[in-house]
CSV table of C-alpha atoms in Angstrom, one decimal:
chain,number,residue,atom,x,y,z
A,1196,MET,CA,-62.5,165.2,-69.8
A,1197,SER,CA,-63.8,162.9,-72.5
A,1198,ASN,CA,-65.1,164.1,-75.8
A,1199,PRO,CA,-69.0,163.9,-75.7
A,1200,LEU,CA,-69.0,162.8,-79.3
A,1201,GLN,CA,-67.0,159.7,-78.6
A,1202,ALA,CA,-70.1,157.6,-77.8
A,1203,PRO,CA,-72.0,158.4,-81.0
A,1204,ASP,CA,-68.8,157.9,-83.1
A,1205,LYS,CA,-68.2,154.6,-81.4
A,1206,HIS,CA,-71.6,153.3,-82.6
A,1207,LYS,CA,-71.0,154.8,-86.1
A,1208,LEU,CA,-74.2,156.8,-86.0
A,1209,ILE,CA,-73.4,159.1,-88.9
A,1210,PRO,CA,-72.8,156.4,-91.5
A,1211,ARG,CA,-76.0,154.6,-90.3
A,1212,ILE,CA,-78.0,157.8,-90.6
A,1213,GLU,CA,-76.6,158.4,-94.1
A,1214,TRP,CA,-77.3,154.9,-95.2
A,1215,ASN,CA,-80.9,155.0,-94.1
A,1216,ALA,CA,-81.4,158.3,-95.8
A,1217,ARG,CA,-80.2,156.9,-99.1
A,1218,ASN,CA,-81.7,153.4,-98.9
A,1219,VAL,CA,-84.8,153.5,-96.7
A,1220,TYR,CA,-86.5,156.8,-96.4
A,1221,GLY,CA,-87.4,157.3,-100.0
A,1222,ASP,CA,-86.8,160.4,-102.1
A,1223,GLU,CA,-85.3,163.6,-100.9
A,1224,THR,CA,-88.6,165.2,-100.2
A,1225,SER,CA,-89.5,162.7,-97.4
A,1226,LEU,CA,-89.4,164.2,-93.9
A,1227,TYR,CA,-86.9,161.7,-92.4
A,1228,PHE,CA,-84.5,162.2,-95.4
A,1229,ARG,CA,-84.6,166.0,-94.8
A,1230,LEU,CA,-84.1,165.7,-91.1
A,1231,SER,CA,-81.3,163.2,-91.6
A,1232,ARG,CA,-79.2,165.7,-93.6
A,1233,GLU,CA,-79.1,168.1,-90.6
A,1234,LEU,CA,-79.0,165.4,-87.9
A,1235,ILE,CA,-75.6,164.1,-89.0
A,1236,GLY,CA,-74.0,167.5,-88.2
A,1237,ASP,CA,-75.8,168.2,-84.9
A,1238,GLY,CA,-73.5,167.4,-82.0
A,1239,LYS,CA,-76.1,167.7,-79.3
A,1240,LEU,CA,-78.6,165.4,-80.9
A,1241,LEU,CA,-75.9,162.9,-81.8
A,1242,VAL,CA,-75.1,162.8,-78.1
A,1243,LEU,CA,-78.8,162.2,-77.4
A,1244,ALA,CA,-78.8,159.4,-80.1
A,1245,SER,CA,-75.8,157.7,-78.3
A,1246,ASN,CA,-78.4,156.4,-75.8
A,1247,ILE,CA,-79.4,153.9,-78.6
A,1248,PRO,CA,-78.0,150.4,-78.0
A,1249,PRO,CA,-75.7,149.3,-80.8
A,1250,ASN,CA,-77.9,146.4,-81.9
A,1251,GLN,CA,-80.8,148.7,-82.8
A,1252,PRO,CA,-81.4,150.5,-86.1
A,1253,ALA,CA,-80.4,154.0,-84.8
A,1254,PRO,CA,-82.0,156.3,-87.2
A,1255,ASN,CA,-85.4,154.5,-87.2
A,1256,LEU,CA,-85.4,154.4,-83.4
A,1257,PHE,CA,-84.5,158.1,-83.0
A,1258,PHE,CA,-87.2,159.3,-85.4
A,1259,SER,CA,-89.8,156.9,-84.0
A,1260,ALA,CA,-89.3,158.2,-80.5
A,1261,VAL,CA,-90.1,161.7,-81.8
A,1262,HIS,CA,-93.1,160.4,-83.7
A,1263,TYR,CA,-94.4,158.6,-80.6
A,1264,LEU,CA,-94.1,161.7,-78.4
A,1265,LEU,CA,-95.8,163.8,-81.0
A,1266,MET,CA,-98.8,161.5,-81.0
A,1267,LYS,CA,-99.2,161.9,-77.3
A,1268,ALA,CA,-102.2,164.0,-76.3
A,1269,GLU,CA,-100.1,166.6,-74.6
A,1270,ASN,CA,-98.3,167.4,-77.9
A,1271,ALA,CA,-101.5,167.6,-80.0
A,1272,ALA,CA,-100.9,171.3,-80.7
A,1273,HIS,CA,-97.2,171.2,-81.2
A,1274,PRO,CA,-96.0,173.0,-84.4
A,1275,LEU,CA,-93.7,170.0,-85.3
A,1276,ARG,CA,-96.9,168.1,-86.1
A,1277,GLU,CA,-97.4,170.4,-89.1
A,1278,PHE,CA,-94.5,168.7,-90.9
A,1279,PHE,CA,-95.7,165.1,-90.4
A,1280,PRO,CA,-98.1,164.1,-93.3
A,1281,ASP,CA,-99.9,161.6,-91.0
A,1282,LEU,CA,-100.5,164.1,-88.2
A,1283,ALA,CA,-100.9,167.5,-89.8
A,1284,ASP,CA,-104.3,169.1,-90.3
A,1285,GLU,CA,-102.6,171.2,-93.0
A,1286,LEU,CA,-99.1,170.1,-94.1
A,1287,ASN,CA,-96.4,172.8,-93.8
A,1288,THR,CA,-94.4,172.5,-97.0
A,1289,ARG,CA,-93.0,176.1,-96.8
A,1290,ASP,CA,-90.7,176.1,-93.8
A,1291,ASP,CA,-87.6,174.1,-92.8
A,1292,PRO,CA,-88.7,171.4,-90.3
A,1293,TYR,CA,-85.3,170.9,-88.7
A,1294,PRO,CA,-85.2,173.9,-86.3
A,1295,VAL,CA,-88.6,172.9,-84.9
A,1296,PHE,CA,-87.6,169.3,-84.8
A,1297,ARG,CA,-84.4,170.1,-82.9
A,1298,LYS,CA,-86.2,172.3,-80.4
A,1299,PHE,CA,-88.7,169.5,-79.8
A,1300,CYS,CA,-85.9,167.0,-79.2
A,1301,LEU,CA,-84.1,169.2,-76.7
A,1302,ALA,CA,-87.3,170.1,-74.9
A,1303,HIS,CA,-88.0,166.4,-74.5
A,1304,TYR,CA,-84.4,165.4,-73.9
A,1305,GLN,CA,-84.9,163.1,-70.9
A,1306,GLU,CA,-88.1,161.5,-72.3
A,1307,MET,CA,-86.2,160.9,-75.6
A,1308,ALA,CA,-83.2,159.4,-73.8
A,1309,LYS,CA,-85.3,157.0,-71.9
A,1310,LEU,CA,-87.2,155.9,-75.0
A,1311,LEU,CA,-84.0,155.4,-76.9
A,1312,ARG,CA,-82.6,153.2,-74.1
A,1313,THR,CA,-85.7,151.1,-73.5
A,1314,ARG,CA,-87.6,150.8,-76.7
A,1315,SER,CA,-86.7,148.9,-79.8
A,1316,VAL,CA,-87.6,148.8,-83.5
A,1317,GLN,CA,-90.1,145.9,-83.4
A,1318,VAL,CA,-91.9,146.7,-86.6
A,1319,ASN,CA,-94.9,144.4,-87.0
A,1320,GLU,CA,-95.1,144.9,-90.8
A,1321,ILE,CA,-98.1,143.0,-92.1
A,1322,GLY,CA,-97.1,143.9,-95.7
A,1323,ARG,CA,-94.5,141.2,-95.5
A,1324,CYS,CA,-97.4,138.6,-95.4
A,1325,SER,CA,-97.5,139.1,-99.1
A,1326,TYR,CA,-94.2,137.2,-99.2
A,1327,PHE,CA,-95.2,134.7,-96.6
A,1328,LEU,CA,-98.5,133.7,-98.3
A,1329,PRO,CA,-96.9,132.1,-101.4
A,1330,ALA,CA,-94.1,130.6,-99.3
A,1331,PHE,CA,-96.6,128.9,-97.0
A,1332,GLN,CA,-98.5,127.7,-100.1
A,1333,LEU,CA,-95.3,126.3,-101.6
A,1334,LEU,CA,-94.6,124.4,-98.4
A,1335,ALA,CA,-98.1,123.1,-98.2
A,1336,ARG,CA,-97.7,121.7,-101.7
A,1337,GLN,CA,-94.4,120.1,-100.7
A,1338,LEU,CA,-96.2,118.5,-97.7
A,1339,ASP,CA,-99.0,117.3,-99.9
A,1340,GLY,CA,-101.5,119.2,-97.8
A,1341,GLU,CA,-100.3,117.8,-94.5
A,1342,PRO,CA,-101.0,120.2,-91.6
A,1343,PHE,CA,-98.2,121.9,-89.9
A,1344,VAL,CA,-97.4,124.1,-86.9
A,1345,LEU,CA,-96.4,127.7,-87.5
A,1346,ILE,CA,-94.1,129.6,-85.2
A,1347,GLU,CA,-93.1,133.2,-85.8
A,1348,VAL,CA,-89.7,134.2,-84.3
A,1349,GLY,CA,-89.6,137.8,-83.3
A,1350,ALA,CA,-93.4,138.2,-83.5
A,1351,SER,CA,-93.7,141.6,-81.9
A,1352,ALA,CA,-97.5,141.9,-81.5
A,1353,GLY,CA,-98.2,138.7,-83.6
A,1354,LEU,CA,-100.1,140.5,-86.4
A,1355,ASN,CA,-98.4,138.4,-89.1
A,1356,LEU,CA,-99.9,135.3,-87.5
A,1357,PHE,CA,-103.2,136.4,-89.0
A,1358,TRP,CA,-101.8,136.2,-92.5
A,1359,ASP,CA,-104.8,134.1,-93.7
A,1360,ASP,CA,-107.3,136.7,-92.6
A,1361,TYR,CA,-105.9,139.3,-95.0
A,1362,ALA,CA,-106.6,139.8,-98.7
A,1363,TYR,CA,-103.8,140.1,-101.2
A,1364,ASP,CA,-103.6,142.2,-104.4
A,1365,PHE,CA,-100.7,141.2,-106.7
A,1366,GLY,CA,-101.8,143.4,-109.6
A,1367,ASP,CA,-103.5,140.8,-111.8
A,1368,ALA,CA,-107.1,142.0,-111.1
A,1369,GLU,CA,-107.7,139.2,-108.7
A,1370,LEU,CA,-107.6,139.0,-104.9
A,1371,TYR,CA,-106.0,136.1,-103.0
A,1372,GLY,CA,-106.1,134.9,-99.4
A,1373,ASN,CA,-109.3,136.0,-97.6
A,1374,ARG,CA,-111.0,137.9,-100.4
A,1375,ALA,CA,-113.7,139.2,-98.0
A,1376,SER,CA,-111.2,140.9,-95.7
A,1377,ASP,CA,-111.2,144.6,-95.2
A,1378,ILE,CA,-107.4,144.5,-95.0
A,1379,VAL,CA,-106.0,144.3,-98.5
A,1380,LEU,CA,-102.2,144.1,-98.9
A,1381,ALA,CA,-100.9,145.2,-102.3
A,1382,CYS,CA,-97.6,143.8,-103.6
A,1383,GLU,CA,-96.1,144.5,-107.1
A,1384,LEU,CA,-94.7,141.4,-108.8
A,1385,ARG,CA,-91.4,142.0,-110.6
A,1386,GLY,CA,-89.5,139.7,-112.9
A,1387,ASP,CA,-90.7,136.9,-115.2
A,1388,MET,CA,-91.6,134.3,-112.7
A,1389,ARG,CA,-94.8,134.1,-110.7
A,1390,PRO,CA,-95.2,132.8,-107.1
A,1391,PRO,CA,-97.6,129.9,-106.4
A,1392,LEU,CA,-100.8,131.7,-105.4
A,1393,ASP,CA,-103.6,129.3,-106.6
A,1394,ASN,CA,-102.9,126.5,-104.1
A,1395,PRO,CA,-105.4,125.8,-101.4
A,1396,THR,CA,-104.9,127.6,-98.1
A,1397,PRO,CA,-102.3,125.8,-96.0
A,1398,ARG,CA,-103.6,123.8,-93.1
A,1399,VAL,CA,-102.1,125.2,-89.9
A,1400,ILE,CA,-103.1,123.3,-86.8
A,1401,MET,CA,-101.4,125.6,-84.3
A,1402,ARG,CA,-99.7,129.0,-84.5
A,1403,PHE,CA,-97.9,131.1,-82.0
A,1404,GLY,CA,-95.1,133.7,-81.7
A,1405,ILE,CA,-92.0,134.2,-79.7
A,1406,ASP,CA,-90.5,137.5,-78.8
A,1407,LEU,CA,-88.1,139.0,-76.2
A,1408,ASP,CA,-90.7,141.6,-75.5
A,1409,PRO,CA,-94.0,140.7,-77.1
A,1410,LYS,CA,-96.5,143.5,-77.6
A,1411,ASP,CA,-100.0,143.1,-76.2
A,1412,VAL,CA,-102.6,144.1,-78.8
A,1413,LEU,CA,-104.8,145.2,-75.9
A,1414,ASP,CA,-102.2,147.6,-74.6
A,1415,ASP,CA,-102.9,151.1,-76.1
A,1416,ASP,CA,-99.4,152.5,-75.4
A,1417,ALA,CA,-97.7,149.4,-77.0
A,1418,MET,CA,-99.8,149.8,-80.1
A,1419,LEU,CA,-99.1,153.6,-80.2
A,1420,TRP,CA,-95.4,152.7,-80.3
A,1421,LEU,CA,-96.0,150.3,-83.2
A,1422,ARG,CA,-97.8,153.1,-85.0
A,1423,ALA,CA,-94.9,155.5,-84.3
A,1424,LEU,CA,-92.6,153.1,-86.1
A,1425,ILE,CA,-94.4,153.8,-89.4
A,1426,TYR,CA,-92.9,156.6,-91.5
A,1427,PRO,CA,-95.0,159.8,-91.6
A,1428,GLU,CA,-95.7,159.6,-95.4
A,1429,GLN,CA,-97.0,156.1,-95.2
A,1430,VAL,CA,-100.6,157.0,-94.3
A,1431,GLU,CA,-102.1,153.9,-95.9
A,1432,ARG,CA,-99.6,151.6,-94.1
A,1433,ALA,CA,-100.8,153.2,-90.8
A,1434,ARG,CA,-104.4,152.5,-91.7
A,1435,ARG,CA,-103.6,148.9,-92.4
A,1436,LEU,CA,-101.9,148.6,-89.1
A,1437,ALA,CA,-104.9,150.0,-87.3
A,1438,GLY,CA,-107.1,147.5,-89.1
A,1439,ALA,CA,-104.8,144.6,-88.2
A,1440,ILE,CA,-104.7,145.6,-84.5
A,1441,GLU,CA,-108.5,145.8,-84.4
A,1442,LEU,CA,-108.7,142.3,-86.0
A,1443,ALA,CA,-106.2,140.9,-83.5
A,1444,ARG,CA,-108.0,142.3,-80.6
A,1445,GLN,CA,-111.0,140.1,-81.3
A,1446,HIS,CA,-108.9,137.0,-80.8
A,1447,PRO,CA,-105.5,138.0,-79.3
A,1448,PRO,CA,-102.6,135.9,-80.6
A,1449,LEU,CA,-100.7,133.4,-78.5
A,1450,LEU,CA,-97.3,134.9,-77.8
A,1451,PHE,CA,-94.5,133.5,-75.6
A,1452,PRO,CA,-91.9,135.9,-74.1
A,1453,GLY,CA,-88.3,135.0,-74.0
A,1454,ASN,CA,-85.1,134.5,-75.9
A,1455,ALA,CA,-85.7,132.4,-79.0
A,1456,LEU,CA,-82.6,130.5,-78.4
A,1457,GLU,CA,-84.2,129.2,-75.2
A,1458,VAL,CA,-87.9,129.1,-76.1
A,1459,VAL,CA,-87.6,127.5,-79.5
A,1460,PRO,CA,-86.1,124.2,-78.2
A,1461,ARG,CA,-88.7,124.0,-75.4
A,1462,ALA,CA,-91.5,124.6,-78.0
A,1463,LEU,CA,-90.2,122.0,-80.4
A,1464,LYS,CA,-89.9,119.4,-77.6
A,1465,ALA,CA,-93.6,120.0,-76.8
A,1466,ILE,CA,-94.7,119.4,-80.4
A,1467,MET,CA,-95.1,115.8,-81.6
A,1468,SER,CA,-92.2,114.8,-83.7
A,1469,ASP,CA,-94.4,113.5,-86.6
A,1470,VAL,CA,-95.9,117.0,-87.1
A,1471,PRO,CA,-94.0,119.3,-89.5
A,1472,VAL,CA,-93.0,122.7,-88.0
A,1473,LEU,CA,-92.3,125.9,-89.9
A,1474,LEU,CA,-90.5,128.7,-88.1
A,1475,PHE,CA,-90.6,132.1,-89.9
A,1476,HIS,CA,-89.0,135.5,-89.2
A,1477,SER,CA,-88.3,138.8,-90.9
A,1478,PHE,CA,-85.6,141.3,-90.1
A,1479,VAL,CA,-85.0,139.6,-86.8
A,1480,LEU,CA,-81.8,137.7,-87.1
A,1481,ASN,CA,-80.0,140.9,-88.2
A,1482,GLN,CA,-80.4,142.0,-84.5
A,1483,PHE,CA,-78.7,138.8,-83.3
A,1484,THR,CA,-74.9,138.6,-82.8
A,1485,ASP,CA,-73.0,136.3,-85.2
A,1486,ALA,CA,-72.7,133.7,-82.4
A,1487,ALA,CA,-76.4,133.9,-81.6
A,1488,ARG,CA,-77.4,133.4,-85.3
A,1489,ALA,CA,-75.1,130.4,-85.6
A,1490,HIS,CA,-76.6,129.0,-82.4
A,1491,TYR,CA,-80.2,129.4,-83.8
A,1492,PHE,CA,-79.4,127.4,-86.9
A,1493,SER,CA,-77.6,124.8,-84.9
A,1494,ILE,CA,-80.7,124.3,-82.7
A,1495,LEU,CA,-82.8,123.6,-85.8
A,1496,ALA,CA,-80.2,121.2,-87.2
A,1497,ASN,CA,-79.8,119.3,-83.8
A,1498,MET,CA,-83.6,119.1,-83.2
A,1499,SER,CA,-84.3,117.7,-86.7
A,1500,ALA,CA,-82.7,114.4,-85.8
A,1501,ASN,CA,-86.1,112.7,-85.7
A,1502,ARG,CA,-88.3,115.2,-87.3
A,1503,CYS,CA,-88.8,117.6,-90.2
A,1504,LEU,CA,-88.3,121.4,-89.6
A,1505,TYR,CA,-88.5,124.3,-92.0
A,1506,ASP,CA,-87.2,127.8,-91.5
A,1507,LEU,CA,-88.5,130.7,-93.7
A,1508,ALA,CA,-86.2,133.7,-93.4
A,1509,LEU,CA,-86.5,137.2,-94.7
A,1510,GLU,CA,-83.3,138.7,-93.5
A,1511,PRO,CA,-81.2,141.5,-94.9
A,1512,SER,CA,-77.9,139.8,-95.6
A,1513,ASP,CA,-78.1,141.9,-98.8
A,1514,TRP,CA,-80.4,144.7,-100.0
A,1515,PRO,CA,-83.1,144.2,-101.1
A,1516,ALA,CA,-83.7,141.3,-98.8
A,1517,PRO,CA,-83.7,137.7,-99.9
A,1518,MET,CA,-86.3,135.2,-98.7
A,1519,THR,CA,-85.1,131.7,-98.2
A,1520,LEU,CA,-86.7,128.4,-97.2
A,1521,THR,CA,-84.5,125.9,-95.4
A,1522,LYS,CA,-85.5,122.3,-94.7
A,1523,TYR,CA,-83.9,120.6,-91.7
A,1524,GLU,CA,-84.1,116.8,-91.6
A,1525,ASN,CA,-81.9,114.2,-89.7
A,1526,GLY,CA,-79.5,117.0,-88.8
A,1527,LYS,CA,-78.9,118.1,-92.4
A,1528,SER,CA,-80.2,121.3,-94.1
A,1529,SER,CA,-81.0,122.3,-97.6
A,1530,GLU,CA,-81.7,125.9,-98.5
A,1531,HIS,CA,-83.7,127.3,-101.4
A,1532,SER,CA,-83.9,130.9,-102.4
A,1533,LEU,CA,-87.6,131.9,-103.0
A,1534,ALA,CA,-87.7,135.6,-103.7
A,1535,ILE,CA,-86.0,139.0,-103.5
A,1536,CYS,CA,-88.2,141.4,-101.5
A,1537,ASP,CA,-88.8,145.0,-100.5
A,1538,HIS,CA,-88.6,145.5,-96.8
A,1539,LEU,CA,-92.1,146.8,-96.4
A,1540,GLY,CA,-94.1,144.4,-98.7
A,1541,ARG,CA,-94.4,146.8,-101.6
A,1542,TRP,CA,-92.8,144.5,-104.3
A,1543,MET,CA,-91.4,141.0,-104.7
A,1544,GLU,CA,-89.4,139.2,-107.4
A,1545,TRP,CA,-90.1,135.5,-107.2
A,1546,ILE,CA,-87.1,133.4,-108.2
A,1547,ALA,CA,-87.9,129.9,-107.0
């Protein structure tokens, strides 16, 4: 009879949980950090976590599944909610949350297992638009104001496509972007250099997103899952998401389902070759295999034979994540590093 811990060990769950606790969840008082310390030694819950596909961020998906179930109406009175800052009427800071957390997971074992197998960490983090805004403005300057097409790869619900409907606070007592917007994204600027923020708003003549499983902003359950992906302490981030969803529901974004390796070539063929195209993505290619990533970049190189393409990437090849802008023209590429970024949009160090 096989050891039931073989599957979790195979996916190296424990190191991944430990890494997230140290690098992602914040200080040691955060709920997910406290739960992570106990989870790494819990054989039954590690077996449950083995339902997570190896290409998914295991700790985030596991905790998000619990968060999602807790926000369901049938669990509105569950005592575990008392430990979640975004759900508690009165936060329980006295007791150990893990026994209640463990009991909840075991009581919802089958629901959890299905969620872990079928859902994914498709965070639609609009805070990252704080990085995209200056990058788009930089490109617009390079194009001398020429309009371009904007394509988001891995768009989730497409909320980042509304980047020019948000206001931006970079800490200099001035707002950028749409200053009249109710959605204000705050981003601390670090280092000595400053991003280009005073250029005119880029002229985007068409925008759309591509995703394996695009989320419909009109689908309440899909939006609840997006909400569940936000960590419990990040109450303001959750409010921003709610505002962005409400905005998107007024004019739902154009999203195409499918594998980017198949949809991107079709999309580029449908766009006139004399129109510049910018593809952008954040924390998406890290879920590709090495071969798929290489194929994606080869597509851009091959399809730039008679046109100009740009690829804006915020991908965690290192931590914090670098943001790069790559120009593809006549089959050749030139890459430029623009910034070092926090993964949630909280700070940026511009280096271009």
